[in-house]
CSV table of C-alpha atoms in Angstrom, one decimal:
chain,number,residue,atom,x,y,z
A,295,GLY,CA,-0.1,0.1,0.1
A,296,ALA,CA,1.1,3.6,-0.3
A,297,GLY,CA,3.1,5.2,2.3
A,298,VAL,CA,3.1,8.7,3.7
A,299,SER,CA,3.9,11.2,0.7
A,300,GLN,CA,5.1,14.7,1.1
A,301,SER,CA,5.2,17.5,-1.6
A,302,PRO,CA,7.2,19.2,-2.9
A,303,SER,CA,10.3,17.2,-2.4
A,304,ASN,CA,12.4,20.3,-2.5
A,305,LYS,CA,11.6,23.9,-2.3
A,306,VAL,CA,13.9,26.8,-2.7
A,307,THR,CA,12.3,30.2,-2.0
A,308,GLU,CA,13.4,33.8,-1.2
A,309,LYS,CA,13.4,35.3,2.2
A,310,GLY,CA,9.9,36.9,2.8
A,311,LYS,CA,7.8,34.6,0.7
A,312,ASP,CA,5.1,32.3,2.0
A,313,VAL,CA,5.4,28.5,1.5
A,314,GLU,CA,3.2,25.6,1.9
A,315,LEU,CA,4.1,22.0,2.4
A,316,ARG,CA,1.8,19.1,2.0
A,317,CYS,CA,1.5,15.8,3.8
A,318,ASP,CA,-0.6,12.8,2.6
A,319,PRO,CA,-0.7,10.3,5.5
A,320,ILE,CA,-1.4,6.6,5.1
A,321,SER,CA,-5.0,6.0,4.7
A,322,GLY,CA,-6.9,5.4,8.0
A,323,HIS,CA,-4.2,6.8,10.2
A,324,THR,CA,-5.8,9.0,12.6
A,325,ALA,CA,-2.7,10.7,14.0
A,326,LEU,CA,-0.4,13.0,11.8
A,327,TYR,CA,2.8,14.8,13.0
A,328,TRP,CA,5.0,17.4,11.6
A,329,TYR,CA,8.7,17.6,12.5
A,330,ARG,CA,11.8,19.5,11.1
A,331,GLN,CA,15.3,18.8,11.2
A,332,ARG,CA,17.6,21.7,10.7
A,333,LEU,CA,21.4,21.3,9.7
A,334,GLY,CA,23.3,19.6,12.5
A,335,GLN,CA,20.3,19.4,14.8
A,336,GLY,CA,17.9,16.4,15.8
A,337,LEU,CA,14.4,16.0,14.9
A,338,GLU,CA,12.3,18.8,16.3
A,339,PHE,CA,8.6,18.2,17.0
A,340,LEU,CA,6.3,21.0,15.6
A,341,ILE,CA,2.6,19.9,15.8
A,342,TYR,CA,0.4,16.8,15.8
A,343,PHE,CA,-3.1,16.1,14.7
A,344,GLN,CA,-5.6,13.8,16.1
A,345,GLY,CA,-8.3,13.5,13.4
A,346,ASN,CA,-8.5,17.2,12.2
A,347,SER,CA,-7.7,18.7,15.6
A,348,ALA,CA,-4.3,19.8,16.9
A,349,PRO,CA,-4.5,19.5,20.7
A,350,ASP,CA,-1.2,21.6,21.2
A,351,LYS,CA,0.2,24.1,18.9
A,352,SER,CA,3.0,25.2,21.3
A,353,GLY,CA,5.7,23.3,19.4
A,354,LEU,CA,5.4,25.6,16.4
A,355,PRO,CA,8.7,27.9,16.3
A,356,SER,CA,6.6,31.1,15.7
A,357,ASP,CA,3.3,32.6,14.6
A,358,ARG,CA,4.5,32.5,11.0
A,359,PHE,CA,3.9,28.7,11.2
A,360,SER,CA,0.5,27.4,10.8
A,361,ALA,CA,-0.9,24.0,10.0
A,362,GLU,CA,-4.3,22.5,9.3
A,363,ARG,CA,-5.8,19.0,8.3
A,364,THR,CA,-8.9,18.3,6.6
A,365,GLY,CA,-11.0,15.2,6.1
A,366,GLU,CA,-8.8,13.4,8.6
A,367,SER,CA,-6.3,13.0,5.7
A,368,VAL,CA,-4.0,15.5,4.0
A,369,SER,CA,-2.2,18.2,5.9
A,370,THR,CA,-0.5,21.4,5.1
A,371,LEU,CA,2.0,23.4,6.9
A,372,THR,CA,2.4,26.9,6.0
A,373,ILE,CA,5.3,29.3,6.8
A,374,GLN,CA,4.6,32.9,6.3
A,375,ARG,CA,7.5,35.4,5.5
A,376,THR,CA,10.0,32.8,5.6
A,377,GLN,CA,13.3,33.4,7.1
A,378,GLN,CA,16.7,31.9,6.4
A,379,GLU,CA,16.4,30.0,9.7
A,380,ASP,CA,13.5,28.1,8.4
A,381,SER,CA,15.7,26.3,6.0
A,382,ALA,CA,15.3,22.6,7.1
A,383,VAL,CA,13.8,19.2,6.2
A,384,TYR,CA,10.2,19.0,7.2
A,385,LEU,CA,9.1,15.6,7.9
A,386,CYS,CA,5.5,14.4,8.2
A,387,ALA,CA,4.5,11.1,9.9
A,388,SER,CA,1.4,9.3,10.6
A,389,SER,CA,0.2,6.5,13.0
A,390,VAL,CA,-2.7,4.4,13.3
A,391,GLU,CA,-3.9,6.4,16.6
A,392,ASN,CA,-2.2,8.9,18.7
A,393,LEU,CA,0.9,8.2,20.7
A,394,GLN,CA,-0.9,7.4,23.8
A,395,ALA,CA,-1.6,4.1,21.9
A,396,ARG,CA,2.1,3.7,21.6
A,397,ASP,CA,1.9,3.2,17.8
A,398,GLU,CA,5.0,3.5,15.7
A,399,GLN,CA,5.0,6.3,13.3
A,400,PHE,CA,5.5,6.1,9.6
A,401,PHE,CA,7.4,8.8,8.0
A,402,GLY,CA,7.2,10.6,4.6
A,403,PRO,CA,10.3,11.3,2.5
A,404,GLY,CA,10.4,15.0,3.7
A,405,THR,CA,10.5,18.3,2.1
A,406,ARG,CA,13.7,20.1,1.9
A,407,LEU,CA,13.2,23.8,2.3
A,408,THR,CA,15.9,26.3,1.4
A,409,VAL,CA,15.2,29.9,2.1
A,410,LEU,CA,17.7,32.1,0.2
B,416,ILE,CA,11.9,20.7,29.1
B,417,LEU,CA,12.4,17.0,28.4
B,418,ASN,CA,16.0,15.8,27.8
B,419,VAL,CA,16.7,12.9,25.6
B,420,GLU,CA,20.4,12.3,25.1
B,421,GLN,CA,21.9,9.8,22.7
B,422,SER,CA,25.5,8.6,22.6
B,423,PRO,CA,27.8,8.5,21.1
B,424,GLN,CA,27.0,11.1,18.5
B,425,SER,CA,28.8,9.1,15.9
B,426,LEU,CA,30.4,5.7,15.6
B,427,HIS,CA,32.6,4.1,13.0
B,428,VAL,CA,32.9,0.5,13.1
B,429,GLN,CA,34.3,-2.4,10.9
B,430,GLU,CA,32.2,-4.7,9.0
B,431,GLY,CA,31.6,-7.8,11.3
B,432,ASP,CA,32.1,-5.8,14.7
B,433,SER,CA,29.3,-5.8,17.2
B,434,THR,CA,28.3,-2.4,18.6
B,435,ASN,CA,25.9,-0.6,20.9
B,436,PHE,CA,24.7,2.8,21.8
B,437,THR,CA,22.7,4.5,24.4
B,438,CYS,CA,19.5,6.6,24.8
B,439,SER,CA,18.9,8.4,28.1
B,440,PHE,CA,15.5,9.8,29.1
B,441,PRO,CA,13.8,11.1,32.1
B,442,SER,CA,12.9,8.1,34.5
B,443,SER,CA,9.7,9.7,35.6
B,444,ASN,CA,6.8,10.4,33.4
B,445,PHE,CA,7.7,7.6,31.2
B,446,TYR,CA,5.1,6.1,28.7
B,447,ALA,CA,7.0,4.5,25.8
B,448,LEU,CA,10.2,4.7,23.8
B,449,HIS,CA,10.6,4.3,20.1
B,450,TRP,CA,13.8,3.4,18.2
B,451,TYR,CA,14.1,4.5,14.6
B,452,ARG,CA,16.5,3.9,11.8
B,453,TRP,CA,17.3,6.9,9.3
B,454,GLU,CA,19.2,6.1,6.4
B,455,THR,CA,20.5,8.8,4.1
B,456,ALA,CA,18.0,10.0,1.5
B,457,LYS,CA,15.3,7.8,3.1
B,458,SER,CA,12.5,8.4,5.7
B,459,PRO,CA,13.0,7.2,9.2
B,460,GLU,CA,11.8,3.7,9.8
B,461,ALA,CA,10.5,2.3,13.0
B,462,LEU,CA,12.6,-0.6,14.7
B,463,PHE,CA,11.0,-1.0,18.2
B,464,VAL,CA,8.4,0.3,20.3
B,465,MET,CA,9.2,-0.3,24.0
B,466,THR,CA,6.8,0.1,26.9
B,467,LEU,CA,7.8,-2.1,29.9
B,468,ASN,CA,10.9,-2.0,32.1
B,469,GLY,CA,12.9,-4.9,31.3
B,470,ASP,CA,11.6,-5.1,27.8
B,471,GLU,CA,14.0,-6.8,25.4
B,472,LYS,CA,13.1,-6.7,21.6
B,473,LYS,CA,15.0,-8.2,18.7
B,474,LYS,CA,14.6,-7.7,14.8
B,475,GLY,CA,17.3,-9.9,13.0
B,476,ARG,CA,20.7,-8.8,14.3
B,477,ILE,CA,19.4,-5.7,16.0
B,478,SER,CA,18.2,-5.7,19.5
B,479,ALA,CA,17.1,-3.3,22.1
B,480,THR,CA,16.7,-3.2,26.0
B,481,LEU,CA,14.8,-1.0,28.2
B,482,ASN,CA,15.4,0.2,31.8
B,483,THR,CA,12.7,2.7,32.8
B,484,LYS,CA,13.8,2.9,36.5
B,485,GLU,CA,17.2,4.2,35.5
B,486,GLY,CA,16.1,6.0,32.3
B,487,TYR,CA,18.2,4.4,29.5
B,488,SER,CA,17.8,2.2,26.6
B,489,TYR,CA,20.5,0.2,24.7
B,490,LEU,CA,20.4,-0.6,21.0
B,491,TYR,CA,22.6,-3.5,20.1
B,492,ILE,CA,23.8,-4.4,16.4
B,493,LYS,CA,25.6,-7.9,16.1
B,494,GLY,CA,27.8,-8.3,13.3
B,495,SER,CA,27.5,-5.0,11.6
B,496,GLN,CA,27.0,-4.8,7.9
B,497,PRO,CA,27.5,-1.9,5.6
B,498,GLU,CA,23.7,-1.6,5.1
B,499,ASP,CA,23.4,-0.8,8.8
B,500,SER,CA,25.1,2.4,8.2
B,501,ALA,CA,22.3,5.0,9.3
B,502,THR,CA,21.4,7.4,12.1
B,503,TYR,CA,19.6,5.7,15.0
B,504,LEU,CA,17.0,7.8,16.7
B,505,CYS,CA,15.2,7.2,19.9
B,506,ALA,CA,12.0,8.9,20.8
B,507,PHE,CA,10.8,9.3,24.5
B,508,ILE,CA,7.0,9.4,24.9
B,509,PRO,CA,6.1,11.1,28.2
B,510,GLN,CA,3.0,10.0,30.3
B,511,SER,CA,1.7,13.4,30.4
B,512,GLY,CA,2.5,17.0,29.1
B,513,ASN,CA,2.1,19.1,26.1
B,514,THR,CA,4.7,17.4,23.9
B,515,PRO,CA,3.7,13.9,22.7
B,516,LEU,CA,7.3,12.9,22.1
B,517,VAL,CA,10.9,14.1,22.2
B,518,PHE,CA,13.6,12.8,19.8
B,519,GLY,CA,17.1,12.5,20.7
B,520,LYS,CA,19.9,13.9,18.2
B,521,GLY,CA,20.7,10.5,17.0
B,522,THR,CA,23.8,8.2,16.6
B,523,ARG,CA,25.2,8.2,13.4
B,524,LEU,CA,26.6,4.7,12.6
B,525,SER,CA,29.1,4.1,9.6
B,526,VAL,CA,30.0,0.6,9.0
B,527,ILE,CA,33.2,0.3,7.0
B,528,ALA,CA,33.6,-2.7,4.6
């Protein structure tokens, strides 16, 4: 079956522009997560969805970041007025239920964002 | 702030060597621990989900142990092969709190043929 997909795979943008990153989770997976990895850093948790709801948005780095999920399926992560420090690989993952069910996560291939 | 430490940061071993590395996490507020393997140009892939103190899990030549009382997990690779070269990540899932999980920075393993 299809795994988690993300688009675009690579995005180069100019500082100040808005970008939208897309994640298509595995069909039927209730939980969806966004992470990023900046150069030389570990995986940083950004936000997760249980269904279409995000219980806690405090992991988002700034108010320039927002995310939504519709139809308990596709999710978009939007970064407004991008800055150079936003350059990172943005990873999406999904799991059958939420983490409290201790389910493993299935990761997408990531979107490499470069802000010039 | 939850602190998840992995050591060593990187490791170079010869093909055939056995190796192990550590994930340290808060011993209180433990719910579960995940191990993932992340190969270059691929997506992280789940290895183990560990929940009980004393858990020992195995997948082929890779195994992991869990000590929740002292807050550590070991990952072992027996007879390392070049295809084991990857970054190995652990993720700590707390019982409560705002953050559903915290990843360590990983151990980068290079197996030299």
